[in-house]
Backbone as CSV, one residue per row, in Angstrom:
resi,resn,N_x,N_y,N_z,CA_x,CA_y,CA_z,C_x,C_y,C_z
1,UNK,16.131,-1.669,1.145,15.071,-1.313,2.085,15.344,-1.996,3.404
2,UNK,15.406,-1.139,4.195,15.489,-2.096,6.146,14.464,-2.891,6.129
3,UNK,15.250,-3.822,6.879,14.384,-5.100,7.420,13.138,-4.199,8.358
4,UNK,13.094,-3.213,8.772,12.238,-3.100,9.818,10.948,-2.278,9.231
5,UNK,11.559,-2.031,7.596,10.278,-1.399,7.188,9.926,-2.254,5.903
6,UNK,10.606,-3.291,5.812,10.054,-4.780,4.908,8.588,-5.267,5.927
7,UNK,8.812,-5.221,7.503,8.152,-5.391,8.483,6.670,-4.849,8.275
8,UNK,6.993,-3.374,8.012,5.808,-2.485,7.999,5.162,-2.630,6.476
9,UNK,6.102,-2.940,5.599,5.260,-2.877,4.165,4.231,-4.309,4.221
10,UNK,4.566,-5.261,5.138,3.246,-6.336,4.809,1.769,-5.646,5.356
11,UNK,1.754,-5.267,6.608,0.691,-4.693,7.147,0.699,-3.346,5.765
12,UNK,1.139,-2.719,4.778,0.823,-1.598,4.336,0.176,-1.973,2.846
13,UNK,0.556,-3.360,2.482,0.304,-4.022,1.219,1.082,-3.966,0.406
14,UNK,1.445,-2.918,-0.487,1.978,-3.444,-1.575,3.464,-2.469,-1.505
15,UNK,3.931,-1.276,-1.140,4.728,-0.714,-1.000,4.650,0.495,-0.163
16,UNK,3.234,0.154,0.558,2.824,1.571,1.312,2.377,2.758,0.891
17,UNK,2.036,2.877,-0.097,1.141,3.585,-0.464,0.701,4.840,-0.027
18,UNK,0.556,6.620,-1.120,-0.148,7.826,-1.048,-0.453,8.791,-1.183
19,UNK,-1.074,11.735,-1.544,-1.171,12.951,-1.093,-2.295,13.710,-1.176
20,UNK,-3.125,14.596,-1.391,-3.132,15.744,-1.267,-4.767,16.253,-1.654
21,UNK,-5.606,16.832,-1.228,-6.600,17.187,-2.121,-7.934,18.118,-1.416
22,UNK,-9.100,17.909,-1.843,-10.073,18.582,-1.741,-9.981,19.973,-1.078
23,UNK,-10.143,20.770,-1.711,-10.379,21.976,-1.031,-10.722,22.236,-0.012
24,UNK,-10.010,22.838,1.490,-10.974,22.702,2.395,-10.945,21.686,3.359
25,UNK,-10.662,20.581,2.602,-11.241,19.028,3.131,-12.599,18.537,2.587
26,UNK,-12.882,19.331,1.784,-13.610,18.852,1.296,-13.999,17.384,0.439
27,UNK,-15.053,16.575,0.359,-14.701,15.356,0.013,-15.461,15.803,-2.038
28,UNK,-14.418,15.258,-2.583,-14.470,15.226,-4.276,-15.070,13.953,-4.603
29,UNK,-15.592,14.039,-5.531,-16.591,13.213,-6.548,-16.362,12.804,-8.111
30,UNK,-15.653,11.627,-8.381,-15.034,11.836,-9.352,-16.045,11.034,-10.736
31,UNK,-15.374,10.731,-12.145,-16.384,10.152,-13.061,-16.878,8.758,-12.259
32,UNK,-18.011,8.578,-13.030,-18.776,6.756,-12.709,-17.689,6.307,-12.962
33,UNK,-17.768,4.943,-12.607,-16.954,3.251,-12.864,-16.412,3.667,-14.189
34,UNK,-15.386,3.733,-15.168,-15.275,2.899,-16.551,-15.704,4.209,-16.713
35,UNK,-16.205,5.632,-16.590,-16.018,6.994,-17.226,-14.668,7.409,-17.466
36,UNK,-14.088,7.850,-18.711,-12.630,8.273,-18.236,-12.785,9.480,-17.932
37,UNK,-11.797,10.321,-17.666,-11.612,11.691,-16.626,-12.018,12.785,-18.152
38,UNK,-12.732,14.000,-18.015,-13.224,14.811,-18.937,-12.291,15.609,-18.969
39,UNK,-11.270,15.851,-20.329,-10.382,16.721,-20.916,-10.552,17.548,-21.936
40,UNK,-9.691,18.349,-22.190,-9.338,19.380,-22.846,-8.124,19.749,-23.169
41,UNK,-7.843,20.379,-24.540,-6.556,20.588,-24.640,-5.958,21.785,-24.006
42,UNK,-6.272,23.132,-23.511,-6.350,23.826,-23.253,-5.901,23.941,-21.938
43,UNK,-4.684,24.872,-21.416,-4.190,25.407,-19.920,-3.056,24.770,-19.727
44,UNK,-2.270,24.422,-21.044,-1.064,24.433,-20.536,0.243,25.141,-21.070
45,UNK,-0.222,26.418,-20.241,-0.229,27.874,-19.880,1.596,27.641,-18.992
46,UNK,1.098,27.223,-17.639,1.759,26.971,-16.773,2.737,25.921,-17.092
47,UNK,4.063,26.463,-16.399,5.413,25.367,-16.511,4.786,23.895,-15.471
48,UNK,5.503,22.859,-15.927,5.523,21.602,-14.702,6.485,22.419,-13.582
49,UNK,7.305,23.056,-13.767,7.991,23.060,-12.733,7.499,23.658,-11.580
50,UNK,6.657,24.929,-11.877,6.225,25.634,-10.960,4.470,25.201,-10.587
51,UNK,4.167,24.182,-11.125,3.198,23.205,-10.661,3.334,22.199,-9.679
52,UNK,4.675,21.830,-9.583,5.430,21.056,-8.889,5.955,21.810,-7.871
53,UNK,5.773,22.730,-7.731,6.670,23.406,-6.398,5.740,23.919,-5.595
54,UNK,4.587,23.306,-5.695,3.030,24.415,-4.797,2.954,23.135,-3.668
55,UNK,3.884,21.782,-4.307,3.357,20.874,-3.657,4.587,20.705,-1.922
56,UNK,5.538,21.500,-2.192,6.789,21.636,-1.818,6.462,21.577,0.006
57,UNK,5.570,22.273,0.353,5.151,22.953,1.495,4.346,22.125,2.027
58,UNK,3.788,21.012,1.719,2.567,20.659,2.141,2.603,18.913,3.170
59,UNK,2.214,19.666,4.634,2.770,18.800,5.369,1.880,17.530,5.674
60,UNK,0.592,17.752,5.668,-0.503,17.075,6.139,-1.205,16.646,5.285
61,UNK,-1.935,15.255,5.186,-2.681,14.674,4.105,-3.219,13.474,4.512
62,UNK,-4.604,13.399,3.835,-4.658,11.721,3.882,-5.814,11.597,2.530
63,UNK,-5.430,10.204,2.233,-6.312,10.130,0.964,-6.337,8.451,0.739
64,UNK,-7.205,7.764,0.014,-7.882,6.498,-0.815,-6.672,6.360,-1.677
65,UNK,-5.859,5.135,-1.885,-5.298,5.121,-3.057,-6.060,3.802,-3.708
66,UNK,-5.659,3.396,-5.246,-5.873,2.186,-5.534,-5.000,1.632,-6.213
67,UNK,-4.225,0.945,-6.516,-3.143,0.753,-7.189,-3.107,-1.117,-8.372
68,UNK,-3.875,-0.544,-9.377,-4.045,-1.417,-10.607,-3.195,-2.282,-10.806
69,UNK,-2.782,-3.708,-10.820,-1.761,-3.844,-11.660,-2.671,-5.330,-12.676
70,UNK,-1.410,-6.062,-13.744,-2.373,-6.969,-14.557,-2.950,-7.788,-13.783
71,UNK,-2.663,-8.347,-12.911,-2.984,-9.528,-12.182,-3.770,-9.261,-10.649
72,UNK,-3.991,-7.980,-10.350,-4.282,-7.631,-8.911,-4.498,-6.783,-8.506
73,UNK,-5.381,-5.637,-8.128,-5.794,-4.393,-7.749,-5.614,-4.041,-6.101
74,UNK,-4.926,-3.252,-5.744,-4.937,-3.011,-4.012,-5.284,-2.043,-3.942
75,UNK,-5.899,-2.130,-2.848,-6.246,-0.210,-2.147,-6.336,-0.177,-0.683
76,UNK,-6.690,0.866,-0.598,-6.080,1.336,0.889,-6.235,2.606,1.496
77,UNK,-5.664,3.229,2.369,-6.465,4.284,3.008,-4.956,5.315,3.530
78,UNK,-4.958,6.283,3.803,-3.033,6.790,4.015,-3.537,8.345,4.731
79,UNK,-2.915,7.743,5.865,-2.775,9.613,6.530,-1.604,10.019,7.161
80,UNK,-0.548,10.962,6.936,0.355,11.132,6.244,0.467,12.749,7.228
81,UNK,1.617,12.581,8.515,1.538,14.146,8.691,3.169,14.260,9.233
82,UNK,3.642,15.037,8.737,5.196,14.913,8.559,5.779,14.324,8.385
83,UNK,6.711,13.336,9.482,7.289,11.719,9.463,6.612,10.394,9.703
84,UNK,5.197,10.814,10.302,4.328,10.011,10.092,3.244,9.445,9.853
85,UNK,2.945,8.457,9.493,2.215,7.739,8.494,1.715,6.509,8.803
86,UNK,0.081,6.422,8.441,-0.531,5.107,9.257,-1.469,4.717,7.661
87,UNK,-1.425,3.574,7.681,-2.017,2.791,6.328,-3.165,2.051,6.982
88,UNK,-3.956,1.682,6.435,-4.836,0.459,6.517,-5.518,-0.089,4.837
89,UNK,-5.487,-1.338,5.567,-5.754,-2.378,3.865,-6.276,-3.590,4.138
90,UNK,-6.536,-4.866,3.765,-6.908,-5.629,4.102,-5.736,-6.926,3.357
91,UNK,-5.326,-7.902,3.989,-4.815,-9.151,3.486,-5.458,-10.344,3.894
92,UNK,-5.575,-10.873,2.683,-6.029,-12.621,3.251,-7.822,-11.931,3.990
93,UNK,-8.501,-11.415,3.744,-9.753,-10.807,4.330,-9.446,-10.394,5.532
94,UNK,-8.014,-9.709,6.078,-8.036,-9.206,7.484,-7.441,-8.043,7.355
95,UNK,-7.887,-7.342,8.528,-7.790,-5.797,8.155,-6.415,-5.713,8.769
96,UNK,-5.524,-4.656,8.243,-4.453,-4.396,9.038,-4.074,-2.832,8.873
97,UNK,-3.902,-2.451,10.054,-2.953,-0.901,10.302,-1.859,-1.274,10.683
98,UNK,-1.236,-0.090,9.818,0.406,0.280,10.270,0.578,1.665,10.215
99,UNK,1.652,1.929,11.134,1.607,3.131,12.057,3.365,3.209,12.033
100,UNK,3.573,4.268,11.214,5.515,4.922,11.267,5.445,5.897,12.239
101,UNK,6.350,5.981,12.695,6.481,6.981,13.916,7.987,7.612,13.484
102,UNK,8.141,8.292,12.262,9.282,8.645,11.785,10.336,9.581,12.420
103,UNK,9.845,9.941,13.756,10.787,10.338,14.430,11.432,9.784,15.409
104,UNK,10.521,8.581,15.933,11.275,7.135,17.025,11.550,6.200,16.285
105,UNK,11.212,6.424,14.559,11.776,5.513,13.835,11.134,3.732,14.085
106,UNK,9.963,3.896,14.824,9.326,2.886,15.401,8.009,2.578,14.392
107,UNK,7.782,1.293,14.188,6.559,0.586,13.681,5.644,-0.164,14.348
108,UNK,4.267,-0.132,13.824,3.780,-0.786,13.890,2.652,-1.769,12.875
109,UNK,2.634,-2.920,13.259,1.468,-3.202,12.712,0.482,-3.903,13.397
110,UNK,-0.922,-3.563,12.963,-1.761,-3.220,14.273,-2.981,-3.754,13.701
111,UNK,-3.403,-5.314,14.113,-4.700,-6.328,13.715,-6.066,-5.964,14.574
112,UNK,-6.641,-4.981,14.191,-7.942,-4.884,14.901,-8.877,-6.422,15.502
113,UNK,-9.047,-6.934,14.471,-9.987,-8.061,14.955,-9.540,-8.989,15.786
114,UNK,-8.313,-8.725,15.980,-7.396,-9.344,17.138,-6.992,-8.716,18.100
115,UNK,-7.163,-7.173,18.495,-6.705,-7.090,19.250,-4.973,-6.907,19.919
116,UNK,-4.177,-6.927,18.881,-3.034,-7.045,18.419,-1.618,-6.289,17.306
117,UNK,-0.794,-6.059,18.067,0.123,-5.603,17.255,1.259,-5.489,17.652
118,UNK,2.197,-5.498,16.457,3.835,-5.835,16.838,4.462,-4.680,16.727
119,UNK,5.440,-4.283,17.276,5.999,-2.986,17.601,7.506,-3.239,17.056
120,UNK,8.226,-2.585,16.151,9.913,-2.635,16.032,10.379,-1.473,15.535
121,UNK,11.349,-0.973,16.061,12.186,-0.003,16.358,13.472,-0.536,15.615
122,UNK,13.609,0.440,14.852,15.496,1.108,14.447,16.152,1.714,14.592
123,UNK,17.587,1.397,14.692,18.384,2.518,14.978,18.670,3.630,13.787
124,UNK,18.526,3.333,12.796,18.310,4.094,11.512,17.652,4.960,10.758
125,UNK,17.246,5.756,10.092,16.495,6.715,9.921,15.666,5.921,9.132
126,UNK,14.011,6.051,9.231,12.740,5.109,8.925,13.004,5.933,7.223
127,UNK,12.331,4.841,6.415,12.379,5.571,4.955,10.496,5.538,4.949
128,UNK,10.664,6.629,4.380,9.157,7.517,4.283,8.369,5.975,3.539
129,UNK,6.510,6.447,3.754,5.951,5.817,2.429,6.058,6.702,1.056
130,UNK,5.892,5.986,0.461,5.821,6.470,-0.894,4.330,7.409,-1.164
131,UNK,4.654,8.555,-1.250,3.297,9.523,-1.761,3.272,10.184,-2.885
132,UNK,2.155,10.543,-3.681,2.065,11.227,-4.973,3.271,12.167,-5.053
133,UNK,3.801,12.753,-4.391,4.397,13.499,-4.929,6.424,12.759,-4.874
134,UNK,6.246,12.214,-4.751,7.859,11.418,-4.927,7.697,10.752,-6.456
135,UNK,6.278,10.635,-7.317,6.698,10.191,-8.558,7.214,11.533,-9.201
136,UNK,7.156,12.416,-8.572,8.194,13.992,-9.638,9.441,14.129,-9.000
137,UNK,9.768,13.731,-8.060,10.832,14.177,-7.502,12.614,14.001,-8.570
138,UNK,12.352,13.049,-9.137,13.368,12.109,-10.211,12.954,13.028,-11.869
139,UNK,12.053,13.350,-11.754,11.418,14.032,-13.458,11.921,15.128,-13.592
140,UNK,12.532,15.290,-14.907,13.244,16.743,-15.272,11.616,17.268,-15.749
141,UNK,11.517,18.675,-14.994,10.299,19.272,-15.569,10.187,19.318,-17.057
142,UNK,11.119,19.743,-17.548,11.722,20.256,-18.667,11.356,18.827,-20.292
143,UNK,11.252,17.537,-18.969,11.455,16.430,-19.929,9.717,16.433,-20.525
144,UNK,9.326,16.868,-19.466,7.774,16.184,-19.477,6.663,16.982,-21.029
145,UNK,5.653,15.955,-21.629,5.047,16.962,-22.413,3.984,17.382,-21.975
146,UNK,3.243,18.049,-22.080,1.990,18.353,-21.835,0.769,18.162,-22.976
147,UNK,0.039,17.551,-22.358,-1.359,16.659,-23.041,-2.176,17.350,-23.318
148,UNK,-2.841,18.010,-22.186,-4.094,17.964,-22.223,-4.571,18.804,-20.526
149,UNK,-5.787,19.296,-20.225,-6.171,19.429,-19.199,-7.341,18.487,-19.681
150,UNK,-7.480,18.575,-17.778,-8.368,17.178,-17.441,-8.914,17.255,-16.324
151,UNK,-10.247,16.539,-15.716,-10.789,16.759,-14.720,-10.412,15.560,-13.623
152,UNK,-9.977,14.904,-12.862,-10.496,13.470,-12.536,-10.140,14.037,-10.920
153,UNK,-11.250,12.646,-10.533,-11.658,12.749,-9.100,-12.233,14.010,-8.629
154,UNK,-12.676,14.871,-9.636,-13.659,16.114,-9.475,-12.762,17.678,-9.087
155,UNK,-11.438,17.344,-9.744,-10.819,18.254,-9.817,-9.569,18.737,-10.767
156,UNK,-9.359,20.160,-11.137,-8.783,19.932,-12.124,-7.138,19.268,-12.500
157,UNK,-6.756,18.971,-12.861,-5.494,18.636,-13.477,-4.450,18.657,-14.976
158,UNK,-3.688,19.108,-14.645,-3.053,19.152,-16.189,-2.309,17.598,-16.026
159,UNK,-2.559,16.800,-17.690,-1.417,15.845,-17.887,-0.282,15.362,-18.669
160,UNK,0.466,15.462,-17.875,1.875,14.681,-18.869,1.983,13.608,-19.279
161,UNK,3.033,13.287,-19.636,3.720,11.894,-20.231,5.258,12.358,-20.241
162,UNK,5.900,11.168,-19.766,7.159,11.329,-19.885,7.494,9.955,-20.498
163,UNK,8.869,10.038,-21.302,8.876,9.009,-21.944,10.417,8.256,-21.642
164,UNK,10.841,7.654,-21.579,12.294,6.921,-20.845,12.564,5.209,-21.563
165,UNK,13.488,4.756,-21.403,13.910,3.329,-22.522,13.007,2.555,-22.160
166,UNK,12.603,2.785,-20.234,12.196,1.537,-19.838,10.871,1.733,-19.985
167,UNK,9.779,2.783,-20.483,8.994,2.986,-21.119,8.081,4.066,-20.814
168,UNK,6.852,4.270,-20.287,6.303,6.045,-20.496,5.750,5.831,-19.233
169,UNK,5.263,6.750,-18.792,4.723,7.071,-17.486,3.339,8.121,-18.040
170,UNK,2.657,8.487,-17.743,1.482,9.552,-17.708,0.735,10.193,-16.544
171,UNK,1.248,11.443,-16.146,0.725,11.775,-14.924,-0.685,12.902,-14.839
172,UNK,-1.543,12.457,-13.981,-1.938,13.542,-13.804,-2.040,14.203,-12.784
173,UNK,-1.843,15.775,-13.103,-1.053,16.702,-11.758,-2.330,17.632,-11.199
174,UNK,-2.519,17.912,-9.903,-3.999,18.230,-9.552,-3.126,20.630,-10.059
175,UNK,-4.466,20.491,-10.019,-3.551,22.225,-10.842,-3.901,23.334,-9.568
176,UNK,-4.130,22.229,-8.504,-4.348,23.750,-7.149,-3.438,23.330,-6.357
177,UNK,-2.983,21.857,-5.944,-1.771,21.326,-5.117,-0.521,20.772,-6.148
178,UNK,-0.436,20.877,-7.237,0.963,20.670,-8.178,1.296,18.691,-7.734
179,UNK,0.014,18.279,-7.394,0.580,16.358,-6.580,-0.428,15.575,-8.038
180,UNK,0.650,14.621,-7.988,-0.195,13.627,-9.305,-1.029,12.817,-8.469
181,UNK,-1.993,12.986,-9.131,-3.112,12.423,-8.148,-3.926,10.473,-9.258
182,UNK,-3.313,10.448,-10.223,-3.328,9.318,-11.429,-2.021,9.284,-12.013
183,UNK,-1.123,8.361,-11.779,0.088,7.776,-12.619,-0.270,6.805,-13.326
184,UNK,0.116,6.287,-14.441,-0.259,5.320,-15.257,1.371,4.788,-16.033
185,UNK,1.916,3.709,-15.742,2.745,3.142,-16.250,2.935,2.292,-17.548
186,UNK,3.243,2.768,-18.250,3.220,1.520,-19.437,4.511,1.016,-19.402
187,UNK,5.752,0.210,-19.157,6.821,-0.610,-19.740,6.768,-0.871,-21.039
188,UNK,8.549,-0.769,-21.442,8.300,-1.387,-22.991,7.874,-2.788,-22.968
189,UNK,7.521,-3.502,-22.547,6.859,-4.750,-22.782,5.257,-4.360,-23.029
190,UNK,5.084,-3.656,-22.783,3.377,-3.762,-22.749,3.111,-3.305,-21.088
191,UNK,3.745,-3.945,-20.199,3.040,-4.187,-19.572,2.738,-2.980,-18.823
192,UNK,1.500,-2.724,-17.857,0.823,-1.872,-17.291,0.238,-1.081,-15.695
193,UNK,0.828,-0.478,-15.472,-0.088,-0.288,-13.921,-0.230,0.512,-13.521
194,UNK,-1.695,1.110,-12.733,-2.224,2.455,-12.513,-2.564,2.787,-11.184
195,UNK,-1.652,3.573,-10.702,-1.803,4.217,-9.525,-2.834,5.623,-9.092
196,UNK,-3.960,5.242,-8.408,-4.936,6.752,-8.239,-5.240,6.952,-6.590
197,UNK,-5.010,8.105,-6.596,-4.946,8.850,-5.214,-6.375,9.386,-5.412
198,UNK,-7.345,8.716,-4.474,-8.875,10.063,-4.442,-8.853,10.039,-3.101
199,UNK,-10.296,10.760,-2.956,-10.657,12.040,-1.841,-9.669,12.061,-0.648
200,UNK,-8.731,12.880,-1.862,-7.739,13.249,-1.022,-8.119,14.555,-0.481
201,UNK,-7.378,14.985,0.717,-7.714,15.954,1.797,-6.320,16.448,2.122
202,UNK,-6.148,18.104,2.605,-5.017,18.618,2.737,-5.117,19.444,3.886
203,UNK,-4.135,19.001,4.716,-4.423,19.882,6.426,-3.806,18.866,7.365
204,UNK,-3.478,19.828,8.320,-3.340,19.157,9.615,-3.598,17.828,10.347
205,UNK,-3.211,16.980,10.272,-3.706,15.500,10.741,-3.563,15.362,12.591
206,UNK,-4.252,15.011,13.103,-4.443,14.922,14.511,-3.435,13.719,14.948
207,UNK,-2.435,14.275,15.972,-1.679,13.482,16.405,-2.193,11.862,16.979
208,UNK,-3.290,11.922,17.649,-4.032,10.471,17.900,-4.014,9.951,16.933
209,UNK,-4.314,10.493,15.747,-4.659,9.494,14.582,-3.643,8.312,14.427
210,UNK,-2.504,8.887,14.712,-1.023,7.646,14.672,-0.836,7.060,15.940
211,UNK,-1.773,6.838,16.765,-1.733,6.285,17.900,-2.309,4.914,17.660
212,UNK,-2.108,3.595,18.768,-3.066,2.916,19.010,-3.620,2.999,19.708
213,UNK,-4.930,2.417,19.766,-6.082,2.633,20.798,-5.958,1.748,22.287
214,UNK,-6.231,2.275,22.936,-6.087,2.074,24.574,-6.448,0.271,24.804
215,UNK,-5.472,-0.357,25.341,-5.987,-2.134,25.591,-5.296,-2.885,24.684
216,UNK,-4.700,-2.596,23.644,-4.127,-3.098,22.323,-2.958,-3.985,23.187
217,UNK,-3.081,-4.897,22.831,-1.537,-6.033,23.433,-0.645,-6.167,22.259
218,UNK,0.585,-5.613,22.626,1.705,-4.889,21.901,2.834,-6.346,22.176
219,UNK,3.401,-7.206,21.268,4.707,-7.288,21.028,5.624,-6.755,20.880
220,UNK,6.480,-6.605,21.441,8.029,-5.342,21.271,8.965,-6.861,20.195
221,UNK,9.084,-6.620,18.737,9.526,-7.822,18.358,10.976,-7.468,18.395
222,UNK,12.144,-6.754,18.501,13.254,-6.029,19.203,13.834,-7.075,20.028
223,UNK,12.406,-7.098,21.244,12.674,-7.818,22.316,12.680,-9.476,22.156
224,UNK,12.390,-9.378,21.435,11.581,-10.783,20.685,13.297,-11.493,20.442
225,UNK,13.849,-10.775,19.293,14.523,-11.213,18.687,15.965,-10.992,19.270
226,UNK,16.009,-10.012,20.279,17.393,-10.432,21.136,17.255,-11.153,21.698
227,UNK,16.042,-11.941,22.148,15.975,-13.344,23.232,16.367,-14.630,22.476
228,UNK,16.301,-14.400,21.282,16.616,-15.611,19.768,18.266,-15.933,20.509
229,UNK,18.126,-17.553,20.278,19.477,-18.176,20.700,20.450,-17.530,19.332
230,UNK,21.729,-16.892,19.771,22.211,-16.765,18.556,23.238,-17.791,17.866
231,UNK,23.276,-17.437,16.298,23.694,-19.006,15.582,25.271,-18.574,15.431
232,UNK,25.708,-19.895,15.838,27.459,-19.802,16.016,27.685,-19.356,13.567
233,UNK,28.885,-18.227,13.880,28.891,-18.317,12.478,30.204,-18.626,12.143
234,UNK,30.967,-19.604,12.566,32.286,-20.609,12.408,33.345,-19.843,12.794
235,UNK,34.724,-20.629,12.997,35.812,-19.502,13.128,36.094,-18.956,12.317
């Protein structure tokens, strides 16, 4: 991973985090706290593969993730419109945005309550955040079984399980955008962690949105770090 988007993953939390949802834009309503998602065995009718390919097209998004693990729960917020992508989350009780600009290949991360943010640029092509739909990208359709249909976050989904040495995965796939909108990891150790995408939204994202706001005092850290005395590295 580039140093310049190691940069952007602190302001993003945990790996950057995010796709796809509500009809419309409409905002979804999913079970209470500790309800699990209401299933059925029934509707799996349809291949993964061609569930997976509705998602192929789809340029614009933003959605809530939360991402479980044993020791620590993160969440966060992701809007997501071609190459770029702006997060917000909180660390240490402070809020932080970050802002990819995947076509200047430029970052930011951007401290509201301060007033503040650092700006760095690569010469390299920026690597995307991670969104619901990159956990299929690696999955043989073919491998996956089918469970069950299921409702969660107030919409429908069919779910899999795939199973591998290093241990199972369980997805669930929304059945109008083909994007897993609940991954659930088990390792052969036991161990566990659950990734959920809600009121997610699908459409057009407004170019301001990846902007900062007017007055913001910008570090260029680029500039920063060619001014760094450089360290002799022997003959």
């Amino acid at each position: 991973m580039k140093k310049w988007l190691s940069f952007c993953l602190v302001a993003i939390l945990f790996l950057s985090c995010l796709a796809l949802a509500g009809c419309g834009g409409k905002k979804e309503t999913g079970p209470a706290p500790g309800e699990k998602p209401a299933a059925s065995k029934t509707g799996g009718d349809e291949s993964a593969a061609s569930l997976f390919a509705k998602a192929r097209d789809i340029k614009g998004m933003s959605y809530d993730y939360v991402m479980t693990m044993p020791n620590e729960t993160v969440s966060g917020k992701v809007w997501m419109q071609g190459k770029n992508v702006k997060t917000e989350g909180t660390a240490d009780g402070q809020k932080i945005v970050s802002i990819i600009n995947g076509d200047t290949n430029t970052c930011y991360a951007y401290y509201p309550d301060q007033n503040t943010a650092m700006r760095m640029t690569s010469e390299g092509e920026a690597q995307e955040t991670k969104a619901p739909t990159d956990y299929t990208e690696d999955v043989d359709p073919l491998a996956l079984k089918f469970v069950e249909t299921a409702v969660f976050d107030g919409a429908k989904c069919k779910v899999y399980t795939w199973q591998s040495a290093e241990g199972t995965m369980k997805y669930w796939v929304r059945a109008d955008y083909g994007i897993p909108v609940r991954v659930e990891t088990t390792l052969a150790d036991g161990t566990q962690m659950v990734m959920e995408y809600k009121n997610l939204k699908v459409g057009p994202v407004p170019a301001k949105t990846f902007e900062l706001p007017a007055g913001v005092q910008v570090t260029d850290m680029n500039e920063m770090m060619n001014q760094m005395p450089q360290i002799p590295t022997g003959p």
